[in-house]
CSV table of C-alpha atoms and ligand atoms in Angstrom, one decimal:
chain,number,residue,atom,x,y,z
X,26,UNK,CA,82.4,88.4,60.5
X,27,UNK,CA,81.7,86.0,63.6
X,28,UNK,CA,85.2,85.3,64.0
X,29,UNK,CA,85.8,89.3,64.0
X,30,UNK,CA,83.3,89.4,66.6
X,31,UNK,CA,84.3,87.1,69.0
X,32,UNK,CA,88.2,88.2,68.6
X,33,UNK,CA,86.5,91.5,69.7
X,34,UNK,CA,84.6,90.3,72.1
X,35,UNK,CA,87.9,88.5,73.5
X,36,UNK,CA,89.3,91.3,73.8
X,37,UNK,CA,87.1,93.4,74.9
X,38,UNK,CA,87.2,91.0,77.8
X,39,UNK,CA,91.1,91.0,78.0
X,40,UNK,CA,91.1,95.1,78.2
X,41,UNK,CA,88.4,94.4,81.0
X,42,UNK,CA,90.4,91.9,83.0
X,43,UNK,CA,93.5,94.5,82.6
X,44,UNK,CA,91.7,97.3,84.0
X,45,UNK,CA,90.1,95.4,86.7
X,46,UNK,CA,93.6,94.3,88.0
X,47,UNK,CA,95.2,97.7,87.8
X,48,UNK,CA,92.1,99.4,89.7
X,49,UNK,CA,92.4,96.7,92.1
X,50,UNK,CA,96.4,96.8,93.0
X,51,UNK,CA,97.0,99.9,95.9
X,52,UNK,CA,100.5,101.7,95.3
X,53,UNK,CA,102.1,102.8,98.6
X,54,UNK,CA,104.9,105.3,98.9
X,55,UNK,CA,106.9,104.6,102.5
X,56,UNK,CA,109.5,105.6,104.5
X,57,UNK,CA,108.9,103.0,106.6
X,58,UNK,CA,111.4,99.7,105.2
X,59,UNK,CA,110.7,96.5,103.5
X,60,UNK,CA,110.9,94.4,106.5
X,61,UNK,CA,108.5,96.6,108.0
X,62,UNK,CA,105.6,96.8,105.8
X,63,UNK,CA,106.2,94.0,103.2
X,64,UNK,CA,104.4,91.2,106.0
X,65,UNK,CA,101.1,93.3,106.3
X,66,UNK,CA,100.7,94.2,102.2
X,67,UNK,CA,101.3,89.9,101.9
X,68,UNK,CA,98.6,89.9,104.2
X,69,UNK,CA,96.7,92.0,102.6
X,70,UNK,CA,97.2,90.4,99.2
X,71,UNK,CA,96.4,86.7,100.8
X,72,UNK,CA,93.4,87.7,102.5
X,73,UNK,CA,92.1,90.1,99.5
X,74,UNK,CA,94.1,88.8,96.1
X,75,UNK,CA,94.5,93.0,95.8
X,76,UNK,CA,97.9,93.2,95.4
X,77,UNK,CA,100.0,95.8,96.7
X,78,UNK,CA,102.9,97.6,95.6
X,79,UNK,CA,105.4,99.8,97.4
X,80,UNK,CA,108.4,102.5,96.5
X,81,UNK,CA,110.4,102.8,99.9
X,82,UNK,CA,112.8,106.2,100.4
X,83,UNK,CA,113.1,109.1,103.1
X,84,UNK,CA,109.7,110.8,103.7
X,85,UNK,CA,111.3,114.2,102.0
X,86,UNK,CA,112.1,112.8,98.5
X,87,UNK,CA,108.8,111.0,98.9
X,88,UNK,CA,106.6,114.0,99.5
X,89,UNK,CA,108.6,115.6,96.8
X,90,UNK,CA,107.9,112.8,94.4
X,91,UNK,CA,104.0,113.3,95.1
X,92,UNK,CA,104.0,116.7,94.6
X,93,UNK,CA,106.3,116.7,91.7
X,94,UNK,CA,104.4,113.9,90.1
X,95,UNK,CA,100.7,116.2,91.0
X,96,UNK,CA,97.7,114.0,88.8
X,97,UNK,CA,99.8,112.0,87.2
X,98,UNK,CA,100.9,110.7,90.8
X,99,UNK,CA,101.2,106.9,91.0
X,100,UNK,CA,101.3,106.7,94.7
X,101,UNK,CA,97.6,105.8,96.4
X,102,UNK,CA,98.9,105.9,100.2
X,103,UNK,CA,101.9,107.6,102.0
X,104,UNK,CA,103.4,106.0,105.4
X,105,UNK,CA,105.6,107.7,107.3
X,106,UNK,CA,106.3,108.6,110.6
X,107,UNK,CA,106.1,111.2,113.1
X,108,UNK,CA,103.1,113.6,113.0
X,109,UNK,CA,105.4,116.4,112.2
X,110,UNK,CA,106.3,114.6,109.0
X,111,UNK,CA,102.4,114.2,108.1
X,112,UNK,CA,101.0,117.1,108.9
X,113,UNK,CA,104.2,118.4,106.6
X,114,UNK,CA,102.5,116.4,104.1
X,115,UNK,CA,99.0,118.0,104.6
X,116,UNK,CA,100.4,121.4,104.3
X,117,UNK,CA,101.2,120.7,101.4
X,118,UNK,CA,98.4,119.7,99.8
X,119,UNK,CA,99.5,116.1,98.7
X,120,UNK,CA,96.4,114.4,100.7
X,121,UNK,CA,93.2,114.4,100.7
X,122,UNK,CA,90.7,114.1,103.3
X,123,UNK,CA,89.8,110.6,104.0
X,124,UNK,CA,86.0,110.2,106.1
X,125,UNK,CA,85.8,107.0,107.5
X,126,UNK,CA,84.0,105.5,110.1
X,127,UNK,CA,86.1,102.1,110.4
X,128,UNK,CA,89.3,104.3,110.9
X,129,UNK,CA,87.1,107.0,113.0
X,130,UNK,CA,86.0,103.6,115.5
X,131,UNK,CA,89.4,102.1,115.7
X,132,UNK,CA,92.0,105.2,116.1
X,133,UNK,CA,91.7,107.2,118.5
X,134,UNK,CA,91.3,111.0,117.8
X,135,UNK,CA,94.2,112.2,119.2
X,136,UNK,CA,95.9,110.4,116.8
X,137,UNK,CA,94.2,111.4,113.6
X,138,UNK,CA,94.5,114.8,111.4
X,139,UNK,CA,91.7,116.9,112.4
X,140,UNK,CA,90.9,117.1,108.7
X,141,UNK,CA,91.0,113.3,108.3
X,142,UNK,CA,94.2,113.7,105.7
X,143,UNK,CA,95.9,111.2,107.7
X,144,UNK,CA,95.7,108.1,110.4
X,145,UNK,CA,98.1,106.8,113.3
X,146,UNK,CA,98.8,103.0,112.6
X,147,UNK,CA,101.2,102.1,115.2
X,148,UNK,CA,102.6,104.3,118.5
X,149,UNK,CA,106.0,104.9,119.7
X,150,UNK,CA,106.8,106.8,123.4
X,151,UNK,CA,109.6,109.4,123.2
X,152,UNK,CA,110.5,108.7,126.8
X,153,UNK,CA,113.7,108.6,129.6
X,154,UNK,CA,115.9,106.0,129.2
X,155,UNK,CA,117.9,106.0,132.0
X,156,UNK,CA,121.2,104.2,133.5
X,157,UNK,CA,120.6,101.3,135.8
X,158,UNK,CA,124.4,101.6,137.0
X,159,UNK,CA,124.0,105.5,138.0
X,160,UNK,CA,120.6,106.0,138.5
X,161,UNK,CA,117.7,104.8,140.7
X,162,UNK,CA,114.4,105.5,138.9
X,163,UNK,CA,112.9,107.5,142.2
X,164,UNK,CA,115.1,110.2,141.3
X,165,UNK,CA,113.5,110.8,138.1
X,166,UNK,CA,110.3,112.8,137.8
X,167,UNK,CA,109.5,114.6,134.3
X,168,UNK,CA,110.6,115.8,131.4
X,169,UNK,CA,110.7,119.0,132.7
X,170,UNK,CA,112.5,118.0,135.6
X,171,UNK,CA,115.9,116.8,133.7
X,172,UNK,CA,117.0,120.5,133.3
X,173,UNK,CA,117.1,120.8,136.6
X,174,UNK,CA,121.3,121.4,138.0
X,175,UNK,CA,121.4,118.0,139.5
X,176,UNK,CA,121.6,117.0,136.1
X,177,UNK,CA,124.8,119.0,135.2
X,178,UNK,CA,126.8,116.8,132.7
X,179,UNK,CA,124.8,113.6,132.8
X,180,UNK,CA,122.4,114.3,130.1
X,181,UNK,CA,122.5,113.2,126.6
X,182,UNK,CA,120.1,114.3,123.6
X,183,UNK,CA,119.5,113.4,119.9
X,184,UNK,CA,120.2,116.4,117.3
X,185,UNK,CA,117.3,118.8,117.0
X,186,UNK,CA,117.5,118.3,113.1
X,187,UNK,CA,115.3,115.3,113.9
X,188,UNK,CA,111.7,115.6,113.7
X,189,UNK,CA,111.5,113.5,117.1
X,190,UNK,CA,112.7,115.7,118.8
X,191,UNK,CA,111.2,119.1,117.2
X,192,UNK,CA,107.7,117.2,117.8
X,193,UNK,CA,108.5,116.7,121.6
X,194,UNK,CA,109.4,120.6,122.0
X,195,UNK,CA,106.1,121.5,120.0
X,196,UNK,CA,104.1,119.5,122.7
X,197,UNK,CA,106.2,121.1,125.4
X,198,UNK,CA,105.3,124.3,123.5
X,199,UNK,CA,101.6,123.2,123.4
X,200,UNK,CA,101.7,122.9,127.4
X,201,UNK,CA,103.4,125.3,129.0
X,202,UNK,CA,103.6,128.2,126.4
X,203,UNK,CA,107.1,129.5,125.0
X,204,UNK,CA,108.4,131.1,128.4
X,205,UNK,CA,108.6,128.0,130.0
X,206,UNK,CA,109.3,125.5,127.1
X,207,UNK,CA,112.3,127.7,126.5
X,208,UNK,CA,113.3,127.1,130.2
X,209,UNK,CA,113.0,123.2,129.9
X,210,UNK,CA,114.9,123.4,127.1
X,211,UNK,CA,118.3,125.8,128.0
X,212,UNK,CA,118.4,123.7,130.4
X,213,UNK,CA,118.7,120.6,129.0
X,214,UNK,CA,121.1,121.7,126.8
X,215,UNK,CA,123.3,123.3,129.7
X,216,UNK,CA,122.8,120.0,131.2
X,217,UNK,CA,124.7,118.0,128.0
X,218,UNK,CA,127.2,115.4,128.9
X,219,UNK,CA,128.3,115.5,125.5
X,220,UNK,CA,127.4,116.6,122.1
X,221,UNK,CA,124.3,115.7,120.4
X,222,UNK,CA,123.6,112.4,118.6
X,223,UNK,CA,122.6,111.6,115.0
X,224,UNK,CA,120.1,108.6,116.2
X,225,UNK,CA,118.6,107.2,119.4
X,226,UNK,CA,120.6,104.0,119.2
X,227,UNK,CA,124.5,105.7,119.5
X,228,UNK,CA,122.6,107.3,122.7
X,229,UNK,CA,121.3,104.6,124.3
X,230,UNK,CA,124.8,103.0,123.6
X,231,UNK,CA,126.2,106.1,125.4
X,232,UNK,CA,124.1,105.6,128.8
X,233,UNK,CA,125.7,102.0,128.8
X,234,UNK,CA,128.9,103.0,128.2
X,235,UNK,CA,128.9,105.6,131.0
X,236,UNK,CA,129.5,108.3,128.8
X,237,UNK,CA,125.7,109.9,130.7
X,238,UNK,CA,123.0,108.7,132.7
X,239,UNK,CA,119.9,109.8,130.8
X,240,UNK,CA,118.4,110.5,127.7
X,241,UNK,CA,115.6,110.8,125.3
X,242,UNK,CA,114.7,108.1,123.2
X,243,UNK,CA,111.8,106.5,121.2
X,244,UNK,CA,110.2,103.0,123.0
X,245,UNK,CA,111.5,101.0,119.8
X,246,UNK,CA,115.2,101.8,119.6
X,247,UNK,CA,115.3,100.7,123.2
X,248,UNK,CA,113.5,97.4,122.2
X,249,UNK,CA,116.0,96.5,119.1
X,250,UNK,CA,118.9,97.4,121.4
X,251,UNK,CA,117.7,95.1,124.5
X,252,UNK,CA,117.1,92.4,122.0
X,253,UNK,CA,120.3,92.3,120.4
X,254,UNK,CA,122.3,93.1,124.3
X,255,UNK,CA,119.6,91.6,127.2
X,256,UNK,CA,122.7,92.7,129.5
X,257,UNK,CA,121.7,96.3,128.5
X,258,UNK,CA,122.7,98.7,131.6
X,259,UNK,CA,119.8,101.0,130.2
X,260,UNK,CA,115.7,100.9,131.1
X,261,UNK,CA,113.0,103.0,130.3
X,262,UNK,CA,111.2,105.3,132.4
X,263,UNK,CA,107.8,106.8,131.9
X,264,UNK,CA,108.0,110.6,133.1
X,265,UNK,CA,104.7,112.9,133.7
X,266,UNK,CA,102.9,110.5,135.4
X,267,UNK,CA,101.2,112.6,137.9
X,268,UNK,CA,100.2,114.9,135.2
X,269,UNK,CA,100.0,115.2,131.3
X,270,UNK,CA,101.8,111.3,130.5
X,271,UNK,CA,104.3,110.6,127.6
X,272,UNK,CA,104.6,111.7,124.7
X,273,UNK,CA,103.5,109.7,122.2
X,274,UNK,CA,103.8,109.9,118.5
X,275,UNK,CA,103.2,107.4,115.7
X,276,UNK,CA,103.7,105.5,112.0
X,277,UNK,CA,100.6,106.7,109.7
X,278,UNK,CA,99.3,107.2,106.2
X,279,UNK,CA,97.3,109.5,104.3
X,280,UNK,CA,95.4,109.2,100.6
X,281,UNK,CA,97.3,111.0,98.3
X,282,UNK,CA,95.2,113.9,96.8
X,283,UNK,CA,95.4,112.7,93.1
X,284,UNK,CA,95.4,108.7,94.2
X,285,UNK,CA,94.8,106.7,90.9
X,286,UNK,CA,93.0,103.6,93.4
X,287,UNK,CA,91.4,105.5,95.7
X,288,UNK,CA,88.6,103.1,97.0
X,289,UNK,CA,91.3,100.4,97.0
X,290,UNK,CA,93.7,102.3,98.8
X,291,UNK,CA,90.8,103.1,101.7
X,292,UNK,CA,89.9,99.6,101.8
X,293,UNK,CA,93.6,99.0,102.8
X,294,UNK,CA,93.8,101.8,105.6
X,295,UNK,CA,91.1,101.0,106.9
X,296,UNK,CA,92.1,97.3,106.9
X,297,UNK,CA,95.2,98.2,108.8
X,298,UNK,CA,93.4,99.6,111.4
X,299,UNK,CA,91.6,96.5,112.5
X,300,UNK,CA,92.9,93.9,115.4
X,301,UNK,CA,94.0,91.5,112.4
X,302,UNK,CA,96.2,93.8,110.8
X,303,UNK,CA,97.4,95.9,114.1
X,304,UNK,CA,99.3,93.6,115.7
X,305,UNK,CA,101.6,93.1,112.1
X,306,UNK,CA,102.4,96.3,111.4
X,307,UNK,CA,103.4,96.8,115.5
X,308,UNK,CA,105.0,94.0,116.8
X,309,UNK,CA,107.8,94.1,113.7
X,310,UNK,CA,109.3,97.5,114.9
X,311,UNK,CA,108.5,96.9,118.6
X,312,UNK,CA,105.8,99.6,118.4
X,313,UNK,CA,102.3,99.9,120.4
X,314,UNK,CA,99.2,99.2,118.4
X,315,UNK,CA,97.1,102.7,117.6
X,316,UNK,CA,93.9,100.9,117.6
X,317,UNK,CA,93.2,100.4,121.8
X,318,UNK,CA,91.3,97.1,121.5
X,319,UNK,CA,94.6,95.4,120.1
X,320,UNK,CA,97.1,94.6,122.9
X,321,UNK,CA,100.9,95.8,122.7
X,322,UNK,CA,103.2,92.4,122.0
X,323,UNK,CA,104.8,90.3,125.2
X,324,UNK,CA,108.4,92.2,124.5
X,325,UNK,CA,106.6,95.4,124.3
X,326,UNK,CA,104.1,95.4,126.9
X,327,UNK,CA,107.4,94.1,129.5
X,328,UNK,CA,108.4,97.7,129.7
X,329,UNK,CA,104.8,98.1,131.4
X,330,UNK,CA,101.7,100.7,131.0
X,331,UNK,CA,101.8,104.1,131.0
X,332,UNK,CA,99.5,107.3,131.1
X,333,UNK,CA,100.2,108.9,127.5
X,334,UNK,CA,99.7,112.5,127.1
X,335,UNK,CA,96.1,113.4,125.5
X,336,UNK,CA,97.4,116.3,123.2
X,337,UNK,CA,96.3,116.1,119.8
X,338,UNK,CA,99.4,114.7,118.0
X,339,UNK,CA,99.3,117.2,114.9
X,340,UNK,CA,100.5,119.8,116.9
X,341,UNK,CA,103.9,118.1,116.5
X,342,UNK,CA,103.2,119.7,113.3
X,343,UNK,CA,101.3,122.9,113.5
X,344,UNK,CA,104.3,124.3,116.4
X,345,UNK,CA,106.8,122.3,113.9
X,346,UNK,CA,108.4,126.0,113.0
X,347,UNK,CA,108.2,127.6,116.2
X,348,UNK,CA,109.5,124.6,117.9
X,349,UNK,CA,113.1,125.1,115.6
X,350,UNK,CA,113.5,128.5,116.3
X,351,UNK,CA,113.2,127.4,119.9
X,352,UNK,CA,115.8,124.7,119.8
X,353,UNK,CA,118.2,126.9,117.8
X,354,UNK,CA,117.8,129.5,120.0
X,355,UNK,CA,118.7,127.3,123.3
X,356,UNK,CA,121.8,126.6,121.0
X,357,UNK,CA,120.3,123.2,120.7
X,358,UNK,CA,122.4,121.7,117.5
O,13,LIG,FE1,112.9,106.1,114.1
């Protein structure tokens, strides 16, 4: 009978121990790579002992997977990027709200679903990029400004299948109203030196090779480029400085609605949002930190400062359709 007990008793323990560890380990779905992410959730897992496990994939077969998977989801957190992309996610109904006053103190508004489904963790300027052969930077201006005539030919953009881009038109949206978005637009795309792109990189590859002088491109592609070819004949420029700044979109992550470790999983967001974990998940891709206090790293901050625009990023997401109706109408492909 005592020996009964105490094998009970053990394992009664041993089913404890088991369900400790599994409420304690955070599962993250990401579109964001391995060599991304992996160094912060080691981080995490040396500093904490919670250990943390990821699925990487596009953010479309991801958000399916969530929703397909409803309660029975496995997924705690999903990172992605682009505020389109999240506020996709939000819409719906995969996240749930997360209150939190660590995330609230170190990310900015702007930056954050107004319903708290989801947080910026790092930043990334859709900006100029511009030949240094062909161009002197005093001849650039805006965004607006590049579908003017004396940029006939010389312009080259990214497809508008990209979210990117479709987030930078729904801010334009957001500014000027449709009339003149629409104008921007046309003519940037009568402007085309060639046809469109399928990723930032073959463009900025394009501006070096002469094949235009200017184009759209996110901060970090520029940085991975530059580091691989110093000799780049390509540099940024930051447009709309005299009036509404960059635009600026991010990385973030949202609790899933049905997360299975839900107070871990905060404990980790929230984590990431602080100066020790900032600088990690940034610096790797080249990206600005989202929390203000944390300083951008030496590669990043040698493109200099900037005014960013103050919009609200989610309405990358809430113009999302509007914004491709626009660019197909412009004949933007
Ligand atoms: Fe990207």
């Amino acid at each position: 009978m005592q020996v009964r007990n105490r094998l009970l008793a053990l394992l009664a323990l041993a089913v404890a121990a088991t369900s400790v560890q599994a409420a304690d380990a955070v599962v993250v779905y990401s579109s964001r790579i391995d060599v991304l992410i992996k160094p912060v959730f080691d981080a995490y897992t040396a500093k904490t002992g919670v250990p943390v496990k990821f699925i990487t994939n596009k953010e479309a077969p991801l958000i399916e997977r969530i929703k397909a998977e409803g309660e029975n989801t496995l997924a705690d957190l999903l990172l992605t990027v682009d505020a389109g992309n999240l506020w996709q996610a939000e819409q719906m109904g995969i996240l749930q709200p997360l209150k939190s006053s660590i995330i609230a103190a170190n990310i900015p508004s702007q930056y954050r679903s107004s319903s708290d489904s989801w947080t910026g963790l790092s930043l990334r300027a859709r900006t100029i990029a511009y030949s240094t052969e062909r161009v002197q930077p005093q001849e650039l201006s805006t965004y607006e400004a590049l579908a003017d005539a004396s940029w006939k030919g010389r312009l080259c953009l990214r497809t508008s299948k990209k979210v990117y881009n479709q987030s930078l038109t729904a801010t334009l949206i957001e500014t000027h109203g449709a009339a003149k978005a629409e104008q921007v637009l046309q003519g940037w795309v009568n402007n085309l030196a060639t046809d469109v792109f399928a990723d930032d990189t073959a463009l900025l590859q394009a501006i070096d090779a002469g094949q235009c002088d200017v184009g759209l491109v996110n901060t970090y592609y520029f940085g991975r480029l530059h580091k691989d070819n110093p000799a780049l004949k390509v540099k940024l420029f930051w447009p709309n400085q005299g009036d509404r700044g960059v635009h600026v979109n991010l990385s973030g992550a949202g609790l899933t609605k049905y997360a299975p470790h839900a107070a871990a999983a905060q404990k980790l967001l929230e984590w990431m949002t602080t100066p020790e974990a900032q600088n990690l998940f940034a610096d790797v891709n080249q990206e600005f930190p989202a929390n203000p206090q944390v300083k951008p790293s030496s590669e990043v901050a040698a493109w200099g400062s900037f005014k960013a625009d103050s919009i609200p990023v989610e309405v990358a997401g809430k113009r999302q359709a509007e914004a491709i109706k626009m660019m197909d109408r412009v004949g933007w492909n």
